[in-house]
Coordinates of C-alpha atoms in Angstrom, one line a residue:
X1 CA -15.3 -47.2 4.7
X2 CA -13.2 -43.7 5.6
X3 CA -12.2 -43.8 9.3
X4 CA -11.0 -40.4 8.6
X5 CA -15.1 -39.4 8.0
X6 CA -15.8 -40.5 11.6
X7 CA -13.9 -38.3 14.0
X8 CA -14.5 -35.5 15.4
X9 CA -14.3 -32.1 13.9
X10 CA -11.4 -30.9 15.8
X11 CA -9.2 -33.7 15.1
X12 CA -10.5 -33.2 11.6
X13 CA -9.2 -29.7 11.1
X14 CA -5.9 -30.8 12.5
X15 CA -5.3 -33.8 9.8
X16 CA -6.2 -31.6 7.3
X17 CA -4.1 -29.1 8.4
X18 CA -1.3 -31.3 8.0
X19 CA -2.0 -33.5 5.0
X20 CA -2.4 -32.3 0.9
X21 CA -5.2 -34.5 0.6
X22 CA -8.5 -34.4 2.1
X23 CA -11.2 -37.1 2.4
X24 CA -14.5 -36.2 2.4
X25 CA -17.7 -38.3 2.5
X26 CA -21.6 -39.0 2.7
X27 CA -23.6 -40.5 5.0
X28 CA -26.9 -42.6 4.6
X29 CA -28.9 -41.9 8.2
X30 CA -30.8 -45.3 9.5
X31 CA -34.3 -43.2 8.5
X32 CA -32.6 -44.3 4.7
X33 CA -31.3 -47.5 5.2
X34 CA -34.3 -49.3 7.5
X35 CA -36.0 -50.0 3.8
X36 CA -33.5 -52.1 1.3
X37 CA -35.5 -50.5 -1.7
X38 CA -35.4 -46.9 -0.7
X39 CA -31.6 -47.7 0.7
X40 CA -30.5 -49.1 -2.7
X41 CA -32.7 -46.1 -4.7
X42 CA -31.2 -43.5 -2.8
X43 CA -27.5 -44.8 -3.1
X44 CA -27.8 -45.2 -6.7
X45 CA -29.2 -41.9 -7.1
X46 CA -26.2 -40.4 -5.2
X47 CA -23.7 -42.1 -7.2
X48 CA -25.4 -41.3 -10.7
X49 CA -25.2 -37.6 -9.4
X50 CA -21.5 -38.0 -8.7
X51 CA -21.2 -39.1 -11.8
X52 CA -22.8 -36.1 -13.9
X53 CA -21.4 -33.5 -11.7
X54 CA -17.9 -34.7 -12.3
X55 CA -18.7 -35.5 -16.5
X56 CA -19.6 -31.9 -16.1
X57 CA -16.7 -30.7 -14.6
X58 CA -14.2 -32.4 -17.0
X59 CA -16.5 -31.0 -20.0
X60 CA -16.7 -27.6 -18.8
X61 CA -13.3 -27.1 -17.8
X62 CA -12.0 -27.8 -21.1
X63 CA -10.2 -25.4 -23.2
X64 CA -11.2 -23.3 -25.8
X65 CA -10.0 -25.4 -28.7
X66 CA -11.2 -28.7 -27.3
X67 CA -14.5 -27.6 -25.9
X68 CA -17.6 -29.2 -27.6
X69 CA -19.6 -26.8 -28.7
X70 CA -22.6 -28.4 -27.2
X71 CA -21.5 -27.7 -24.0
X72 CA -20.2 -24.3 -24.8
X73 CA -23.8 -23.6 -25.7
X74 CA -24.8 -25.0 -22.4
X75 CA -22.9 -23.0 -20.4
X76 CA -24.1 -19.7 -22.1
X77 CA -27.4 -20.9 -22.0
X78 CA -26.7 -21.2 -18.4
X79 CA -24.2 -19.1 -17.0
X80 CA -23.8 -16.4 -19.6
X81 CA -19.9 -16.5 -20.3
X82 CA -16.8 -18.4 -20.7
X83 CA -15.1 -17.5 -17.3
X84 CA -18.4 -18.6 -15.4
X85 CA -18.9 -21.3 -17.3
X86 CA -15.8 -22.9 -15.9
X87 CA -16.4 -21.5 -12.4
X88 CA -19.6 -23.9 -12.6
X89 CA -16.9 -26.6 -13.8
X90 CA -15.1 -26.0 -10.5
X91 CA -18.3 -26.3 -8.5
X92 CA -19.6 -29.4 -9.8
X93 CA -15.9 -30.6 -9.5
X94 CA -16.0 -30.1 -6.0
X95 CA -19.2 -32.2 -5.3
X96 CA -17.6 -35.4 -7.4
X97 CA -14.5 -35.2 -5.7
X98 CA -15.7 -33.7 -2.1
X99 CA -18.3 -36.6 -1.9
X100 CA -16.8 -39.4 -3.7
X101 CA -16.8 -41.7 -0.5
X102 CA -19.6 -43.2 1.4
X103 CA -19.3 -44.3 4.9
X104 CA -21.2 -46.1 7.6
X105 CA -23.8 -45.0 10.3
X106 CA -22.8 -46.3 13.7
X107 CA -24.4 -43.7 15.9
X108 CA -26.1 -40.5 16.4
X109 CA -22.7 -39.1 17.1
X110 CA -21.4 -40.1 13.4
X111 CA -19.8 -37.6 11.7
X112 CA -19.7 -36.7 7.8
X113 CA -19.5 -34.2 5.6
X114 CA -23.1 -34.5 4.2
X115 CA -25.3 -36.4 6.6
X116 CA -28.8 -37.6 4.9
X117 CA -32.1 -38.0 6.3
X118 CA -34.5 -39.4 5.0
X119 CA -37.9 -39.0 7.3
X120 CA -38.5 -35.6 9.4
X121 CA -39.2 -37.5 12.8
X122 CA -36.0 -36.4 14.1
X123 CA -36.9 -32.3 14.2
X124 CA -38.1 -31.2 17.6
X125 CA -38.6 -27.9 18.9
X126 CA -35.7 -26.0 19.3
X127 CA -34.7 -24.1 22.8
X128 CA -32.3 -22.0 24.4
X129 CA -31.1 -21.3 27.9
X130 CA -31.5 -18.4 29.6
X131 CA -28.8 -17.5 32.6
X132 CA -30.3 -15.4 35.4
X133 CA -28.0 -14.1 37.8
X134 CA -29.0 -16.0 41.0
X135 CA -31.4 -18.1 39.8
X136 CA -31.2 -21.7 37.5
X137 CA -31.0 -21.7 33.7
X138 CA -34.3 -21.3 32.2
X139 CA -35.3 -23.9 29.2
X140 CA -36.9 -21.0 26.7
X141 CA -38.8 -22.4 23.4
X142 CA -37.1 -20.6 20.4
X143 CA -40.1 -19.1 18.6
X144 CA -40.6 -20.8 15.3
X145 CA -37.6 -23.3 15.3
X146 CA -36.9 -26.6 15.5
X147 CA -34.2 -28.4 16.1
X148 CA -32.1 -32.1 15.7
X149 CA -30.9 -32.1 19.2
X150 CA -28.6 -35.3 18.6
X151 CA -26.9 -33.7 16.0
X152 CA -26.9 -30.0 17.0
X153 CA -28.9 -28.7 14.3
X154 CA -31.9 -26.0 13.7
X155 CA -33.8 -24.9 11.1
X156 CA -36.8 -22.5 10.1
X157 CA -40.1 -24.5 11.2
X158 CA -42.1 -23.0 8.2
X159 CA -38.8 -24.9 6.1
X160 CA -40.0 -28.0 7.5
X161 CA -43.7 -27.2 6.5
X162 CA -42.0 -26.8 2.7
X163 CA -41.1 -30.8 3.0
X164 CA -43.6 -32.4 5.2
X165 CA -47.2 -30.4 4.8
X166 CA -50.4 -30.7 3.5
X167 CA -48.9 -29.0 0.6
X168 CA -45.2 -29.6 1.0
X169 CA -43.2 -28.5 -2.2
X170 CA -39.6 -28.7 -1.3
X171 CA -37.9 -32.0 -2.5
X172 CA -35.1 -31.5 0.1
X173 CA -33.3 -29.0 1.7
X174 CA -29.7 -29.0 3.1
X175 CA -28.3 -27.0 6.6
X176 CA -24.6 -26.1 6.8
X177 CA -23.1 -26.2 10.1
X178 CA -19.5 -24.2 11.2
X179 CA -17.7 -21.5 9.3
X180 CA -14.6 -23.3 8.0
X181 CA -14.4 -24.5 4.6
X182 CA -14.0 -28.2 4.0
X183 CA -14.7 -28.6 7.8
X184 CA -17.8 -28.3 8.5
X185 CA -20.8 -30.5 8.2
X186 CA -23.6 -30.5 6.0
X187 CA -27.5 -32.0 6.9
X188 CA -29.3 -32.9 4.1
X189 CA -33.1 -34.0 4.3
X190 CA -34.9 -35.3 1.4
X191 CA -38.4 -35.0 1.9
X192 CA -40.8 -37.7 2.2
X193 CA -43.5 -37.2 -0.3
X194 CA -40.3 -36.9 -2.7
X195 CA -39.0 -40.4 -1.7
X196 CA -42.8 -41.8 -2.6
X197 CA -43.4 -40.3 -5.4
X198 CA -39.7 -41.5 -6.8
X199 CA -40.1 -44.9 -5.3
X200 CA -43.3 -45.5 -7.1
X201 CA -41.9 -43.8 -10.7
X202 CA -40.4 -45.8 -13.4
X203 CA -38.0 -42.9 -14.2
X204 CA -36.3 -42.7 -10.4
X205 CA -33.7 -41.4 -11.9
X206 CA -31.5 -40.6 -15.4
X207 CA -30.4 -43.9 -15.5
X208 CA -33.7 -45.6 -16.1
X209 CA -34.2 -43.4 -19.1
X210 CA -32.8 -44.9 -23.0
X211 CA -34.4 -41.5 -24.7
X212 CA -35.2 -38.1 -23.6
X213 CA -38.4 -38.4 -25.4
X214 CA -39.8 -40.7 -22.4
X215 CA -40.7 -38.0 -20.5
X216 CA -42.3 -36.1 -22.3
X217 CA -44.5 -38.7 -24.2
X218 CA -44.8 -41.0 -20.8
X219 CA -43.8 -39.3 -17.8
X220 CA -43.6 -35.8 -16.5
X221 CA -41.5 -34.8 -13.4
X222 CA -42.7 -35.7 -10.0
X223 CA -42.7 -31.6 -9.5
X224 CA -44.0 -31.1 -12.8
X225 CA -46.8 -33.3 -12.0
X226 CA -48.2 -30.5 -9.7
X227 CA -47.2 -27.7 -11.9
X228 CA -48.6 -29.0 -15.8
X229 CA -46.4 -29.2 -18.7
X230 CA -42.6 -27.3 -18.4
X231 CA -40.1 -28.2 -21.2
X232 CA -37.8 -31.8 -22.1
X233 CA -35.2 -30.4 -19.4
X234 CA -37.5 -30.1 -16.8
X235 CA -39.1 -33.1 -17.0
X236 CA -35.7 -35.0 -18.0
X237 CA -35.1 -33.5 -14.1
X238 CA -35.0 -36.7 -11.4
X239 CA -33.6 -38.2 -8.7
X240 CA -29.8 -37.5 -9.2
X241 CA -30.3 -34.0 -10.4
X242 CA -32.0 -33.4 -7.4
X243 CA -29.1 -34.7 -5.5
X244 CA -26.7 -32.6 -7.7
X245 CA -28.8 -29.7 -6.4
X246 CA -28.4 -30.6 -3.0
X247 CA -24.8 -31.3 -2.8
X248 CA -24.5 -28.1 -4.1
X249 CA -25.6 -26.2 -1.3
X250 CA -22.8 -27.7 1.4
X251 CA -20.1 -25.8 2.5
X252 CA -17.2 -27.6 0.6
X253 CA -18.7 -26.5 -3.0
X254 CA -19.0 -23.1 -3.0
X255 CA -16.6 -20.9 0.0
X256 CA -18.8 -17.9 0.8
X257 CA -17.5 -14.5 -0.9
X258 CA -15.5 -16.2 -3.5
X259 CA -15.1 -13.2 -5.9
X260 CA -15.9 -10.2 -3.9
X261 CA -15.3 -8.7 0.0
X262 CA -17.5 -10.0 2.7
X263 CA -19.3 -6.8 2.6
X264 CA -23.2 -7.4 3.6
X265 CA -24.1 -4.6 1.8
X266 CA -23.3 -6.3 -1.4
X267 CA -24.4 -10.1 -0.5
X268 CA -28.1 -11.1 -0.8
X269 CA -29.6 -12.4 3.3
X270 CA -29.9 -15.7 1.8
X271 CA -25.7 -16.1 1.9
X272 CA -25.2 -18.6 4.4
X273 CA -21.9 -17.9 6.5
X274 CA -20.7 -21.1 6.0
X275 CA -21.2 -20.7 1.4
X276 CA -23.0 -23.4 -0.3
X277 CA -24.5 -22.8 -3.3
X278 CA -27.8 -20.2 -3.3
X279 CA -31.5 -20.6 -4.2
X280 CA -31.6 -17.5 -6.0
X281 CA -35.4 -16.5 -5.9
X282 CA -35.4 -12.9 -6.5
X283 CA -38.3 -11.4 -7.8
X284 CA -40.6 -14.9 -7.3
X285 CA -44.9 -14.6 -7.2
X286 CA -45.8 -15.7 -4.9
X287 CA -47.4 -19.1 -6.5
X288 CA -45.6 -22.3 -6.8
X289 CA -45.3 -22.6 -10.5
X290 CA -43.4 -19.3 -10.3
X291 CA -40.3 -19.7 -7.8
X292 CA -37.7 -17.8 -9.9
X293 CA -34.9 -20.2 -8.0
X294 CA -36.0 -23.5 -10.1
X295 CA -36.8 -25.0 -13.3
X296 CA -35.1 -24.1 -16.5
X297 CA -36.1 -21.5 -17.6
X298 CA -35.7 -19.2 -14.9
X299 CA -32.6 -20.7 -14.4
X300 CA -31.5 -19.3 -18.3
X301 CA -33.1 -16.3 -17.5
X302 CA -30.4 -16.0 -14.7
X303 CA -27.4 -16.3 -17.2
X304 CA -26.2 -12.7 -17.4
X305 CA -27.4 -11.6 -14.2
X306 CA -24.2 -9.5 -12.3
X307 CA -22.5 -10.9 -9.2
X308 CA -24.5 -13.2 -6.8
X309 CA -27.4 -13.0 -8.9
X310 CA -25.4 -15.2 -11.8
X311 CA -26.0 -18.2 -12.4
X312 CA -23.4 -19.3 -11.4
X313 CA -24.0 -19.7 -7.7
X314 CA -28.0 -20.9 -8.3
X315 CA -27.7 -24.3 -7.1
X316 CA -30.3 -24.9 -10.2
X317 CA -28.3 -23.8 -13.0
X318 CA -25.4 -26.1 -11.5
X319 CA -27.6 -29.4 -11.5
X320 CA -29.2 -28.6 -14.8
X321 CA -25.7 -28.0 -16.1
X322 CA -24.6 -31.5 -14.5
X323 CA -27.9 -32.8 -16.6
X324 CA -27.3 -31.1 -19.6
X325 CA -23.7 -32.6 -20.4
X326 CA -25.1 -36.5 -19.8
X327 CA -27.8 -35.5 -22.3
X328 CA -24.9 -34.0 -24.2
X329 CA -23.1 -37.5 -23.9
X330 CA -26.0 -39.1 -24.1
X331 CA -26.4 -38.1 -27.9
X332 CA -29.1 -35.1 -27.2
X333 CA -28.1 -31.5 -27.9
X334 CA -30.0 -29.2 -25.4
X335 CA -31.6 -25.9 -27.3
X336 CA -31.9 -22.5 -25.1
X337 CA -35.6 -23.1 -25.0
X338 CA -34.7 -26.4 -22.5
X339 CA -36.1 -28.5 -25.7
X340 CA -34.0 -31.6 -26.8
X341 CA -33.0 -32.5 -30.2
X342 CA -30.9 -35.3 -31.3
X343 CA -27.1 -34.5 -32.0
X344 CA -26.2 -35.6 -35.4
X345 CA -23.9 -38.1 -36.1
X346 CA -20.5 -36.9 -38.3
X347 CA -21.2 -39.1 -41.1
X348 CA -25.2 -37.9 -40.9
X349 CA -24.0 -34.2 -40.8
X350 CA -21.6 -34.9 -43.8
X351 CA -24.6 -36.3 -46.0
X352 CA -26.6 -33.5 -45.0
X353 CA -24.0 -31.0 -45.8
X354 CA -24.0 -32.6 -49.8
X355 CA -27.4 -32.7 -49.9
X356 CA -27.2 -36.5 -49.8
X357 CA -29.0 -37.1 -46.3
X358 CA -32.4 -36.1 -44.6
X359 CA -32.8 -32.7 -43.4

């Protein structure tokens, strides 16, 4: 375990201050490690997710010459040119190698660069205090927010509704805290109906699949069970890529303003201050089969949008990038229309190209 994960965030800064390297890690909260089964699922969805993001950034980084052309395609498919392309590489690079350590829960006062719940009984509402000149401070409920009190934390209260409602919809959600990059820390909570519908699945994640065709003939995603039929990519979509998602969003991936001024006229609302990837849902109808910010093909459709409507910072088109280069390894060529066909082998394609072999 990183001692380094567990002090405090001044001391933090400092040591990074004065050292090259930085060590960065993940924490399971005891709401995901009370159950072995969910425990075990979750870690090995977190480490399968480590694994594709940094595949992907290897694979996308690579130069011209040496760049499969499978995963050229992907990154058109996905993020419109070369030069973004590899921005996604350094993304996903920065969630293997900013997460790459896990370390231990002792208290409510641990500390960690992503800290994971996994049940919502820890959001209360949130208050402020109000200072009256000769009178005491006055407890005020903040209208429409709640708050993690131990950990110094708020978020939205119709957010919450998204993961733990009648008709919850969000698989998780992650909150960024402070404004410095690679020193701040990041909440993530994976929602509960997510973490029952996975545990009861088969397909919990990537690894527990041999061939893409699985899930389409036997299994469609958890979401996708609400939403009817989407395409091979979609429903090839589980645990870990969810988790690639997530990670995404923390501070250490993405450092707000990255190509441009911090000039609110030019950044969408939904920037947070302390970066993280975006949900980018311009333009969504209001219906849950049509949030512009998921699934893959609004997430193509987002390929040659301009600034921080790209791609490119969608948190989506990062995990399905992640996604589409272990299909790519995994001997399965992923086609614009998020379809899956079976990559060739050389000596296949050589028999085919004299006419000797199946077409």
């Amino acid at each position: 375990m990183s001692a380094l994960c567990r002090l405090p965030l001044l001391e933090i800064a400092i040591i990074l201050l004065l050292s090259i390297s930085q060590a960065h890690c993940w924490m399971l909260h005891p709401s995901c490690t009370d159950d072995p089964l969910m425990r075990d699922v979750i870690t090995k969805g977190i480490n399968s997710a480590m694994t594709m993001a940094g595949n992907a950034a290897t694979e996308l980084n690579k130069p011209d010459g040496s760049l499969d052309p499978n995963v050229k395609d992907l990154g058109t498919y996905l993020f419109g040119n070369t030069d973004n392309t590899r921005l996604a590489g350094v993304f996903l690079g920065r969630v293997a190698n900013g997460f790459g350590q896990q370390d231990e829960y002792v208290n409510d006062h641990s500390w960690a660069n992503m800290l994971i719940f996994c049940n919502t009984d820890h959001w209360e509402p949130a208050y402020r205090t109000i200072n009256m000149v000769g009178a005491p401070p006055v407890q005020e409920r903040k209208p429409g927010m709640l708050s993690s009190g131990k950990h110094v934390i708020e978020i939205e209260e119709s957010e919450l509704k998204q993961c733990s409602g009648t008709l919850a919809s969000a698989a998780a959600f992650v909150v960024n805290t402070g404004r410095l990059l690679g020193s701040t820390q990041s909440y993530m909570q994976i929602c509960p109906w997510y973490l029952r519908k996975i545990n009861a699945s088969p397909y919990q994640g990537t690894w527990a699949v041999k061939r893409w065709n699985i899930f389409v003939t036997a299994s469609r995603g958890v979401v996708q069970t609400l939403l009817g039929s989407r395409t091979a990519m979609d429903a090839a979509a589980r645990l870990d890529h969810t988790l690639v998602h997530e990670f995404t969003h923390a501070n250490l991936v993405v450092p707000k303003c990255i190509k441009q001024n911090c000039d609110r006229d030019t950044m969408p609302i939904t920037v947070s201050v302390t970066g993280g990837s975006l949900d980018i849902a311009s333009g969504w109808i209001p219906k849950l089969s049509d949030f512009k910010a998921y699934f893959w093909p609004n997430c193509v459709a987002k390929a040659n949008n301009q600034g921080w409507d790209n791609g490119v910072y969608n948190a989506d088109n990062l995990a399905y990038a992640a996604l589409g280069v272990q299909q790519i390894k995994n001997g399965n060529r992923v086609e614009k229309s998020g379809a899956l066909t079976a990559i060739a082998s050389a000596k296949a394609r050589a028999l085919q190209f004299l006419g000797l072999g199946a077409n």
